[in-house]
Tab-separated table of C-alpha atoms in Angstrom:
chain	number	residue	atom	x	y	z
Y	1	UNK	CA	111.820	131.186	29.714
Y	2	UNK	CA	112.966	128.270	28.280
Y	3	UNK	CA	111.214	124.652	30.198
Y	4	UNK	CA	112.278	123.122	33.555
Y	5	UNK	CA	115.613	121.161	32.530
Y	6	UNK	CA	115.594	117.636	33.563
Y	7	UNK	CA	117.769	117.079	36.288
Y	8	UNK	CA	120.328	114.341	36.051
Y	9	UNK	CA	121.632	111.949	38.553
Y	10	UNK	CA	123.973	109.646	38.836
Y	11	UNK	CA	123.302	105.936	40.668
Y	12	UNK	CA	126.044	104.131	40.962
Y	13	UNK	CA	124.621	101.792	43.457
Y	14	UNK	CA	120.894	100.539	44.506
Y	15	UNK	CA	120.674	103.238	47.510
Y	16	UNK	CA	122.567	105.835	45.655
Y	17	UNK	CA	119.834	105.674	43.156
Y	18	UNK	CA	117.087	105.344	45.587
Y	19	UNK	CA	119.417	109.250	47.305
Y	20	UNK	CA	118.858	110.625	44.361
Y	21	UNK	CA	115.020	110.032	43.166
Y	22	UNK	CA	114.398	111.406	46.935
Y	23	UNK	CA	116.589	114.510	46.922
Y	24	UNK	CA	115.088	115.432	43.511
Y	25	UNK	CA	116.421	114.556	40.415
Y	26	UNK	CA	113.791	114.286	37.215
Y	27	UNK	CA	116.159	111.034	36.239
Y	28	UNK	CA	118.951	108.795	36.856
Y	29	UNK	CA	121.430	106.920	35.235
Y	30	UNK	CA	123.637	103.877	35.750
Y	31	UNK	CA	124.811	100.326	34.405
Y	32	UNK	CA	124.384	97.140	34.546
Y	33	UNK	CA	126.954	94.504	35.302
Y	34	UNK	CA	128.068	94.668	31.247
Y	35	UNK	CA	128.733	97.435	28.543
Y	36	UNK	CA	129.002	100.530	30.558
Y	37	UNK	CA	131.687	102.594	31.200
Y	38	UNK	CA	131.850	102.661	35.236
Y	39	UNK	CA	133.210	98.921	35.334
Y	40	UNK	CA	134.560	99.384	39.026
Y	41	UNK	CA	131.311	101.101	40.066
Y	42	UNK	CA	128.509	98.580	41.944
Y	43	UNK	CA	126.258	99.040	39.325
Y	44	UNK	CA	123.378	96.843	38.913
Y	45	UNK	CA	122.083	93.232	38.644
Y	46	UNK	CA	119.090	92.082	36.798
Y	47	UNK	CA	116.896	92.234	40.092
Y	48	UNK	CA	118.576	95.708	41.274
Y	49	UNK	CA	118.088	97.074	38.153
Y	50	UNK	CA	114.439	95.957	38.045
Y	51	UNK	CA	114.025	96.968	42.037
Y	52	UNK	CA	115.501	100.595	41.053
Y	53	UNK	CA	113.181	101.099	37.973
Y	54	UNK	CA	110.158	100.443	40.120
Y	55	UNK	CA	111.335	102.950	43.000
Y	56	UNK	CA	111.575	105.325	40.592
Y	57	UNK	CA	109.503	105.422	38.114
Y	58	UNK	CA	106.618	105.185	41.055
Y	59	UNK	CA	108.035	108.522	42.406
Y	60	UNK	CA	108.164	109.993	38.740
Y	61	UNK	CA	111.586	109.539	38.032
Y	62	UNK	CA	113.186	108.218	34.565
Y	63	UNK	CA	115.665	105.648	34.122
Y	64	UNK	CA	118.130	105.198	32.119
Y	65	UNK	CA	120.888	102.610	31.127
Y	66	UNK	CA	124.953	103.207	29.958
Y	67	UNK	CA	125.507	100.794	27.232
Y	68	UNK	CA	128.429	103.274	25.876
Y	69	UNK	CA	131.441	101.167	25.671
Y	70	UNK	CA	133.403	101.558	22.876
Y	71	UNK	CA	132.437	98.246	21.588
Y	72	UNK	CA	134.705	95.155	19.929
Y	73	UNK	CA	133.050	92.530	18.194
Y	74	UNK	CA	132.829	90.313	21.062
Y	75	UNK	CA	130.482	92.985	22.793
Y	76	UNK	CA	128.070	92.505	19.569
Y	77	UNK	CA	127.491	89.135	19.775
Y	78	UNK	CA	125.886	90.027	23.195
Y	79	UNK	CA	124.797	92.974	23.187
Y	80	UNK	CA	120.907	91.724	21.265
Y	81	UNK	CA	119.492	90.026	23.956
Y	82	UNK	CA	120.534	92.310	26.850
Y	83	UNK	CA	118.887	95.357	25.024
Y	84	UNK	CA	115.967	93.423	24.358
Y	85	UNK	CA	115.899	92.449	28.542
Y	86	UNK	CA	116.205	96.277	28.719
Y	87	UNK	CA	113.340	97.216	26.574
Y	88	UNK	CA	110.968	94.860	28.117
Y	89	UNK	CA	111.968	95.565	31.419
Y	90	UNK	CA	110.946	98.967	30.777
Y	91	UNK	CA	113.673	101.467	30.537
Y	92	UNK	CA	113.356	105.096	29.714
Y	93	UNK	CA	116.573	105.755	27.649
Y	94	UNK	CA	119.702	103.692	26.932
Y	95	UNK	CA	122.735	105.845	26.296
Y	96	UNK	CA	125.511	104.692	23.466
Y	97	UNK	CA	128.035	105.833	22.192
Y	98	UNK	CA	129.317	103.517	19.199
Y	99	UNK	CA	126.905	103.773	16.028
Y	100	UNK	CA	127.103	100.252	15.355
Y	101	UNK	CA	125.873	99.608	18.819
Y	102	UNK	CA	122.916	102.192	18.362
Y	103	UNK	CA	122.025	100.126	15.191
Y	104	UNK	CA	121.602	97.315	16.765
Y	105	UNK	CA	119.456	98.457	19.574
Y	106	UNK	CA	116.809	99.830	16.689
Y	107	UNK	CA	116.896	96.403	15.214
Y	108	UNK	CA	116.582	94.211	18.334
Y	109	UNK	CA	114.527	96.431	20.376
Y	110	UNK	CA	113.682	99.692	18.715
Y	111	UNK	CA	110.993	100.534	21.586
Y	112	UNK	CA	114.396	101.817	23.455
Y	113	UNK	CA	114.876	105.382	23.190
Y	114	UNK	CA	118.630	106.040	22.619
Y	115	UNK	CA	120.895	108.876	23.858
Y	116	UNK	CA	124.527	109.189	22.623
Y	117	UNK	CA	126.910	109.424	24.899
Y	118	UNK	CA	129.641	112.335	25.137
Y	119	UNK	CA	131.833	110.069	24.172
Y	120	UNK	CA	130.794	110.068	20.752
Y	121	UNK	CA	132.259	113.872	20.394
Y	122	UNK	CA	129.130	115.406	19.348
Y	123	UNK	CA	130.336	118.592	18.968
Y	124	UNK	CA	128.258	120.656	16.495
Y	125	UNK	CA	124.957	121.045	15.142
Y	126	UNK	CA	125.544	118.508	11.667
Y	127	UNK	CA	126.873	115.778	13.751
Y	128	UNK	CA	123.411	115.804	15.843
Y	129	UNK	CA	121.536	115.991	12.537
Y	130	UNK	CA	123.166	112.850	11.897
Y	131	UNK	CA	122.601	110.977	15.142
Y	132	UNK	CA	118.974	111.894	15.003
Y	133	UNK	CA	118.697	110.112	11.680
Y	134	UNK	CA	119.989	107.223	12.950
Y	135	UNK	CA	117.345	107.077	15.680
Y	136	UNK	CA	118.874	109.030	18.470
Y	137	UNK	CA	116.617	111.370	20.179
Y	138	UNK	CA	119.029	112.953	22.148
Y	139	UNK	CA	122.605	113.699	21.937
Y	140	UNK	CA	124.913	114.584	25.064
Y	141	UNK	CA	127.435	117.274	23.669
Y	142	UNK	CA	130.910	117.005	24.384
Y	143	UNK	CA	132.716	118.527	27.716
Y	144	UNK	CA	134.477	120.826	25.046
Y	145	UNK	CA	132.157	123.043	23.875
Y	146	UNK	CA	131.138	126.560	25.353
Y	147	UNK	CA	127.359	128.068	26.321
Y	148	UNK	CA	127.275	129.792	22.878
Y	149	UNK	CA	127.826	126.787	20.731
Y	150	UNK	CA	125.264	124.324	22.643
Y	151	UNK	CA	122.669	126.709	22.259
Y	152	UNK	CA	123.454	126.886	18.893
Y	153	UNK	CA	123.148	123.051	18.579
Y	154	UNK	CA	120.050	123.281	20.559
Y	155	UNK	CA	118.654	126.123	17.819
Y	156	UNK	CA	119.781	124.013	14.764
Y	157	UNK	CA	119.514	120.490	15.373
Y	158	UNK	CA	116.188	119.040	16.236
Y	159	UNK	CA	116.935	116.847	18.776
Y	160	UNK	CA	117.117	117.134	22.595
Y	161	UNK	CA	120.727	118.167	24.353
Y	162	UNK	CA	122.181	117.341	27.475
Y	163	UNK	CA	125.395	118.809	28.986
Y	164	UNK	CA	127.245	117.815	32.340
Y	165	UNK	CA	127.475	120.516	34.296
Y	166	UNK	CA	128.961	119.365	37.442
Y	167	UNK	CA	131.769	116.253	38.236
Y	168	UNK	CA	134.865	114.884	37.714
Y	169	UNK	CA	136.480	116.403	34.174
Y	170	UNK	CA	138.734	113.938	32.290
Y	171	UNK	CA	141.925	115.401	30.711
Y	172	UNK	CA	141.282	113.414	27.677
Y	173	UNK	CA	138.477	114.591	24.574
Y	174	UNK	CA	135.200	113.902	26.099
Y	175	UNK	CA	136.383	110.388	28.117
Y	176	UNK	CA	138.613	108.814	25.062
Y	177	UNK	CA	141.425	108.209	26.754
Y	178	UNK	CA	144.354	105.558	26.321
Y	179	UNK	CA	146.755	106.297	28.979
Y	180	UNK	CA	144.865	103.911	31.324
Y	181	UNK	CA	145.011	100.762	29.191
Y	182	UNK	CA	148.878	101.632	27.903
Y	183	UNK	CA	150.154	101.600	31.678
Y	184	UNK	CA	147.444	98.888	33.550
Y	185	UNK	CA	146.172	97.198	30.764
Y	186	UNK	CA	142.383	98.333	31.931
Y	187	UNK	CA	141.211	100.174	29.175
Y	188	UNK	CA	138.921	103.128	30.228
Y	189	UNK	CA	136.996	102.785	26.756
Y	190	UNK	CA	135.780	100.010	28.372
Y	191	UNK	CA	134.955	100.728	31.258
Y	192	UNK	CA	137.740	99.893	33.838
Y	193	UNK	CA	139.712	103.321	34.159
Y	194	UNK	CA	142.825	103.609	36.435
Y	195	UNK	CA	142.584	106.967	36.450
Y	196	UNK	CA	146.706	107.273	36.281
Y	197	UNK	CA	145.826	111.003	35.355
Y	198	UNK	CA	145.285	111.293	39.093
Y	199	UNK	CA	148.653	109.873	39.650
Y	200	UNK	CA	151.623	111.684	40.987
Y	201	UNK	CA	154.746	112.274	38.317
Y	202	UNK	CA	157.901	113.363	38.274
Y	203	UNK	CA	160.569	113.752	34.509
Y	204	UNK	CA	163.453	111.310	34.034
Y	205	UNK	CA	165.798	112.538	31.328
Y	206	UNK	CA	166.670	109.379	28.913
Y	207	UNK	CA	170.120	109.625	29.795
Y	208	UNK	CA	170.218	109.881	33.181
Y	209	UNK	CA	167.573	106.950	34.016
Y	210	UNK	CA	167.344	106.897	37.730
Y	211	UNK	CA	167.218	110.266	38.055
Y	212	UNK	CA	163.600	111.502	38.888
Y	213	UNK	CA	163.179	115.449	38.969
Y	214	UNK	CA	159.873	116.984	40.235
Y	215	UNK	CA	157.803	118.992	37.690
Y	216	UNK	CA	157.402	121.573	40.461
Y	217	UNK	CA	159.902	122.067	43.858
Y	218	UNK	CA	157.151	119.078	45.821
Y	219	UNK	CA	158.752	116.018	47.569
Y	220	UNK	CA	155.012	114.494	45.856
Y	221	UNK	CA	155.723	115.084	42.595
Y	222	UNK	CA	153.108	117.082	40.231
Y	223	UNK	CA	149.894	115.970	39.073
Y	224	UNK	CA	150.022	117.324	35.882
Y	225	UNK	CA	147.088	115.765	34.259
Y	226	UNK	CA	144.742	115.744	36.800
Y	227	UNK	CA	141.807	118.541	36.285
Y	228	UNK	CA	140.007	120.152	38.886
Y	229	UNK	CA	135.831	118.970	38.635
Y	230	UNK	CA	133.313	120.785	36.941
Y	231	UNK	CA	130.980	123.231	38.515
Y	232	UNK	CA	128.197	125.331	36.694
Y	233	UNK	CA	126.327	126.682	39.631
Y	234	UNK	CA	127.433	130.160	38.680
Y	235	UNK	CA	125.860	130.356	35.776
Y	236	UNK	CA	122.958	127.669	35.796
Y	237	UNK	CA	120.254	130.425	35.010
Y	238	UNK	CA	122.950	130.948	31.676
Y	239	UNK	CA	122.137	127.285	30.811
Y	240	UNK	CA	118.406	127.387	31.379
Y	241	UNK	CA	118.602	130.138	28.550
Y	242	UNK	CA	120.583	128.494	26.444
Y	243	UNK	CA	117.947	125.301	25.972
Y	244	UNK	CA	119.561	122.770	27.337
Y	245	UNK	CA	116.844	119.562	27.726
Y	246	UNK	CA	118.994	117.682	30.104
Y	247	UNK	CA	121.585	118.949	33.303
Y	248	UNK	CA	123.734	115.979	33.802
Y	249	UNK	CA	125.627	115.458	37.222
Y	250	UNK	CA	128.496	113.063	36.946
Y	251	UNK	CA	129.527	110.577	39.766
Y	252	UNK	CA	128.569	107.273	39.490
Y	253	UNK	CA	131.713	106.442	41.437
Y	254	UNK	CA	131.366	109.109	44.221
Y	255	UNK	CA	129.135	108.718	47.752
Y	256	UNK	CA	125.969	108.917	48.880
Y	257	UNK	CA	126.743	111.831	50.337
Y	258	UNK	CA	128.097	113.371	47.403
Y	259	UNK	CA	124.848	111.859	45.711
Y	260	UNK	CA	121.987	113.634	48.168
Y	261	UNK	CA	124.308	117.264	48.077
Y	262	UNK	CA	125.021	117.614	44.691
Y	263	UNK	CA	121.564	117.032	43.403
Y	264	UNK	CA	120.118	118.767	46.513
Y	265	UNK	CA	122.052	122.144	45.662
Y	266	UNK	CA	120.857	121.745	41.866
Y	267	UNK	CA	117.884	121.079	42.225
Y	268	UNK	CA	116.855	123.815	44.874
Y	269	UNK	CA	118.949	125.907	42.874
Y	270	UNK	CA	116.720	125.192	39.470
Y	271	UNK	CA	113.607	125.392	41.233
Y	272	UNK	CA	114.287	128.822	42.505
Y	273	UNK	CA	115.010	130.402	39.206
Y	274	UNK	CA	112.125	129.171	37.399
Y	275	UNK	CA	110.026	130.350	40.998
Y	276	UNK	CA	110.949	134.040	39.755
Y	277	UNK	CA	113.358	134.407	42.410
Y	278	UNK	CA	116.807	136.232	42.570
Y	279	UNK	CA	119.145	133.773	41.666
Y	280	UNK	CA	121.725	133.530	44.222
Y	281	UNK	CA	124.358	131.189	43.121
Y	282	UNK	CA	126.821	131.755	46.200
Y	283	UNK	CA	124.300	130.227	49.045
Y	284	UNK	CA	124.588	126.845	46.578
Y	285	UNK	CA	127.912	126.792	45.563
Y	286	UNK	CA	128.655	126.961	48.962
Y	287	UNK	CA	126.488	123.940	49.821
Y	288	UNK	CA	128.229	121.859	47.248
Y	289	UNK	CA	131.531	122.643	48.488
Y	290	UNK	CA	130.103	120.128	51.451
Y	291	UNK	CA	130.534	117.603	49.178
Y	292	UNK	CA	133.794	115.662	48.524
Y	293	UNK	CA	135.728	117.968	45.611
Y	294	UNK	CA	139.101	118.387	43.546
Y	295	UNK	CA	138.640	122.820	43.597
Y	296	UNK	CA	135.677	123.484	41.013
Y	297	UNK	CA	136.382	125.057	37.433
Y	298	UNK	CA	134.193	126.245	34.609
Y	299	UNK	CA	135.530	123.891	32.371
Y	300	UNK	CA	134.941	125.090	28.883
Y	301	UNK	CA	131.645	126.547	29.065
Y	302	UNK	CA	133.033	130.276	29.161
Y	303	UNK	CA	135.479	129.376	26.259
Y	304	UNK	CA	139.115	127.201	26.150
Y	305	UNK	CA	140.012	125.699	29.320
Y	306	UNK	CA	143.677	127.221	30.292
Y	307	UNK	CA	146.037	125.928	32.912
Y	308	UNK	CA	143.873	127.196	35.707
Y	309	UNK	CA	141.552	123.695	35.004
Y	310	UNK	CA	144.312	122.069	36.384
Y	311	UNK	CA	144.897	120.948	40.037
Y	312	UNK	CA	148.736	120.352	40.333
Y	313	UNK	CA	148.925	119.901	43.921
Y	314	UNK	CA	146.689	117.343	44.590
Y	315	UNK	CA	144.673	114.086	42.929
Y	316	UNK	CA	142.631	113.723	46.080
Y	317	UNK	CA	138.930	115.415	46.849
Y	318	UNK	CA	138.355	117.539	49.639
Y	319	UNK	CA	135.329	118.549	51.840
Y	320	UNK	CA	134.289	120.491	54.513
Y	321	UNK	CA	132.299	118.292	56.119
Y	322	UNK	CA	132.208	114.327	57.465
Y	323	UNK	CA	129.093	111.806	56.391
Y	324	UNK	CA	128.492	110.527	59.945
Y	325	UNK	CA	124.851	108.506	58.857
Y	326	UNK	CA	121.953	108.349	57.131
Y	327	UNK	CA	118.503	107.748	58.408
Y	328	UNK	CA	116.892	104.382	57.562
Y	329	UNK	CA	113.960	104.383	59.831
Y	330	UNK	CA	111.992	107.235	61.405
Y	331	UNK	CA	108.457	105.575	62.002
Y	332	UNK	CA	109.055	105.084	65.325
Y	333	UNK	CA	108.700	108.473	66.679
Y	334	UNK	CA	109.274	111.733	64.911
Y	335	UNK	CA	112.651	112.738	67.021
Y	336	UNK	CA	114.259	109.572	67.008
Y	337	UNK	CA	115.605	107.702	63.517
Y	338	UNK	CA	117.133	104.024	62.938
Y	339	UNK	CA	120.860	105.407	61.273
Y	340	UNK	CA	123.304	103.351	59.798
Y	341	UNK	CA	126.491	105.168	60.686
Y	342	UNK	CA	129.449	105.949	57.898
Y	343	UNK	CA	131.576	107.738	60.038
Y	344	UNK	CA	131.786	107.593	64.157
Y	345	UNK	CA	129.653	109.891	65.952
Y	346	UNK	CA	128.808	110.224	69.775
Y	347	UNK	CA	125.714	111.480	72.082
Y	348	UNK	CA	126.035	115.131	72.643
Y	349	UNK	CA	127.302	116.060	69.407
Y	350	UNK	CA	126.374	118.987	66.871
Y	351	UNK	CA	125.414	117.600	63.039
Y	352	UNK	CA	123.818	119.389	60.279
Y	353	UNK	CA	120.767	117.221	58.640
Y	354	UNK	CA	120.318	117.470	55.518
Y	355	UNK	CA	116.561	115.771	54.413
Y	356	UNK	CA	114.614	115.442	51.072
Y	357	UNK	CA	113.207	118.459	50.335
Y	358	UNK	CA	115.647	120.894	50.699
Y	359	UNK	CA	115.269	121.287	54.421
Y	360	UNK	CA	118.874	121.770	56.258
Y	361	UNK	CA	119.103	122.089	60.034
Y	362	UNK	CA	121.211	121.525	62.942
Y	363	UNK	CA	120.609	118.909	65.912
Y	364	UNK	CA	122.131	117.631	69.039
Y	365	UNK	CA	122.025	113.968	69.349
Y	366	UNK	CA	120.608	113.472	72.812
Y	367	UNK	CA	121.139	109.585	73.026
Y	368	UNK	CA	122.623	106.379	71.239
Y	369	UNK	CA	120.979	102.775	71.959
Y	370	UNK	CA	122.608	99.450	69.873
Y	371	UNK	CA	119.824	97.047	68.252
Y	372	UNK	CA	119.548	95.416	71.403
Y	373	UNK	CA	118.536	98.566	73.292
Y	374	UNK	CA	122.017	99.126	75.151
Y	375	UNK	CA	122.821	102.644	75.379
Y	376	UNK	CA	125.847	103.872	73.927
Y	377	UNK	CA	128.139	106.580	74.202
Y	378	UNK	CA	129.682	106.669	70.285
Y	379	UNK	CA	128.459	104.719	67.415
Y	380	UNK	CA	132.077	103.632	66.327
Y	381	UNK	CA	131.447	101.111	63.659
Y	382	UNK	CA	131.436	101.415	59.964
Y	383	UNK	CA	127.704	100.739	59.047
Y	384	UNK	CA	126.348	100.202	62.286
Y	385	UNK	CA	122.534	100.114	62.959
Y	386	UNK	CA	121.483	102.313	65.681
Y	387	UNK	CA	119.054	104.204	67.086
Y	388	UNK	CA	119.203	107.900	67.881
Y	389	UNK	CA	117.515	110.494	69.928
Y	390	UNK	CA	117.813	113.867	68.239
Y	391	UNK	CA	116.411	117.449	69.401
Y	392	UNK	CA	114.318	117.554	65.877
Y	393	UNK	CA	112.509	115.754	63.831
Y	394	UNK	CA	113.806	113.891	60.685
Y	395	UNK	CA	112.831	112.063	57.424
Y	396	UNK	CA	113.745	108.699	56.379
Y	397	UNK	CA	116.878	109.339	53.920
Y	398	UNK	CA	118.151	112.241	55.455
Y	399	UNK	CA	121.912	112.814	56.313
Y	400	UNK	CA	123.478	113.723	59.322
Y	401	UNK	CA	126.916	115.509	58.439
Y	402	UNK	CA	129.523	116.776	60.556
Y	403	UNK	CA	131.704	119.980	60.251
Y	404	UNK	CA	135.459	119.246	60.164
């Protein structure tokens, strides 16, 4: 067998990043406040950024930065002395995808490794040729291409690969996309994507303006641009085969839910194949499906996407279960936790805790007290400190989740 795959995360915040180094991924990435292409995410300041590379690279966990805007010349006047802050700062990887802006990280700070983005439409084994010449040492491939033809990449091209393999799909090649800047003027090249392929539509005909008819019999309209996400559970042991260096899970926009059960399934899921053990894809598919999702597809890994990528119905995620808190604090004593609730919960009820380490179980939650010590019946606001008395023990950074 091929080695371990890294394991990819996205951190689109501080505590998103700090989810996903404890739930297991080999590395994260995310963006600073300039030159990446999540501008609506948090993303990170100078002292976040430096605050996240510590936390992780002290639990073994590589870092790296999105500097993959499609760059004007603007960006290059300032784009040398943030990549130099990068490089002494002491980033793994920065990931580009405009070759001007790779050249000038190897002449300002060529101590930064550099991974192209998908963006740049790697799509075959002589374009990663070229991008290792430059100085790349890896290349993520393109959304478009099938199992076969990254392997083949992999086999022909000296240079590491990495390939999403779960997340949002864009109906545009690989990301490049101009609806968003024709119709908002925020240009998701870079960075500030409207997304109005999520948006509802309906036809006019140009001589009867006024007259809106739906795409399909919906009072809604259709959403006929807007894909269903990417999913390669089924067939991860297929893509530990194929060579893949890097398993990339997209979402720097999504929750820290999303965060701790998407990397949680993968990584359980990856450890148990390389453990010699029957791969059973259904017990994690169906833990993802906990997470917030548009319907999953296989994308184009088995070949051309058809209309069945599509989700007409609907723009809008879906999950079976509610984020109700997260566990800041358990030193006090082993069966009662400091949580800062997301969604209203109340003594007596039933959650499912999910914890670092793969460990899921159920617990009652015996008793609610406010920061002052009050007891309470329901913990009703958004983000509210409180302490808990559960039947169970629990770890700092698990998540209590409730079934709808």
């Amino acid at each position: 067998m091929n080695k371990k795959p890294e394991l990819l995360a996205p951190a689109g915040s501080l505590e998103k990043l700090k989810i996903a180094v404890k739930y297991g991924a080999d590395a994260v990435y995310l963006a600073g406040k300039s030159f990446g292409l999540r501008a609506r995410a948090t993303n990170f300041s100078e002292s976040e950024l430096l605050e996240g590379l510590h936390f992780a690279h002290i639990n073994g966990v590589k870092v790296y930065v999105t500097v993959n805007i499609l760059a004007h010349n603007p960006d290059i006047d300032r784009l040398p002395s943030y990549v130099r802050w990068l490089q002494t700062a002491g980033v793994d990887a920065v990931i580009v995808a405009d070759i001007g802006v790779l050249s000038l990280i190897k002449e300002h700070a060529p101590g930064l490794e550099v991974h192209v983005s998908t963006q740049a439409n790697v799509t075959n084994f002589k374009s990663a040729e070229v991008m290792k010449k430059l100085g790349a040492s890896r290349v993520v491939v393109a959304r478009e291409l099938s199992i076969d033809e990254i392997a083949q990449i992999r086999q022909k091209a000296d240079i590491e690969v990495e390939s999403f393999i779960h997340g949002a799909m864009c109906m545009a090649y690989s990301g490049r996309c101009l609806l968003s800047s024709y119709m908002t003027g925020r240009s998701a090249n870079r960075g500030d994507c409207a997304q109005p392929c999520r948006w509802s539509y309906h036809l006019v005909e140009q001589q009867r303006p006024g007259e809106y008819m739906p795409v399909e019999s919906d009072d809604r309209g259709t959403y006929i641009m807007s894909s269903k996400d990417l999913m390669a559970m089924e067939f991860l042991d297929k893509l530990v085969y194929a060579g893949i260096d890097s398993l990339k899970i997209e979402g720097r926009m999504k929750s820290v839910h999303y965060v701790a059960t998407v990397v949680n399934a993968y990584r359980q899921a990856l450890d148990s194949i390389y453990n010699g053990e029957e791969f059973n894809s259904s017990k994690w598919i169906a833990e993802l499906k906990k997470a917030s999702n548009r319907e999953f597809t296989s994308g184009f890994y088995h070949g051309k996407a058809d209309h069945t990528a599509q989700n007409v119905h609907s723009t809008k995620g879906d999950t079976e279960y509610d984020f109700v808190g997260i566990v800041q604090d358990n030193s006090d004593q082993k069966k009662h936790a400091i949580i800062e609730q997301r969604n209203h919960f109340s003594q007596g009820e039933e959650v499912e805790i999910m914890m670092p380490g793969g460990i899921i179980k159920k617990a009652a939650i015996k008793n609610i007290w406010d920061e002052e010590g009050n007891v309470m019946e329901k913990a009703p606001h958004p983000q509210q400190l409180v302490k808990v008395a559960l039947d169970t023990d629990v770890k700092e950074f698990a998540i209590l989740r409730r079934e709808k």
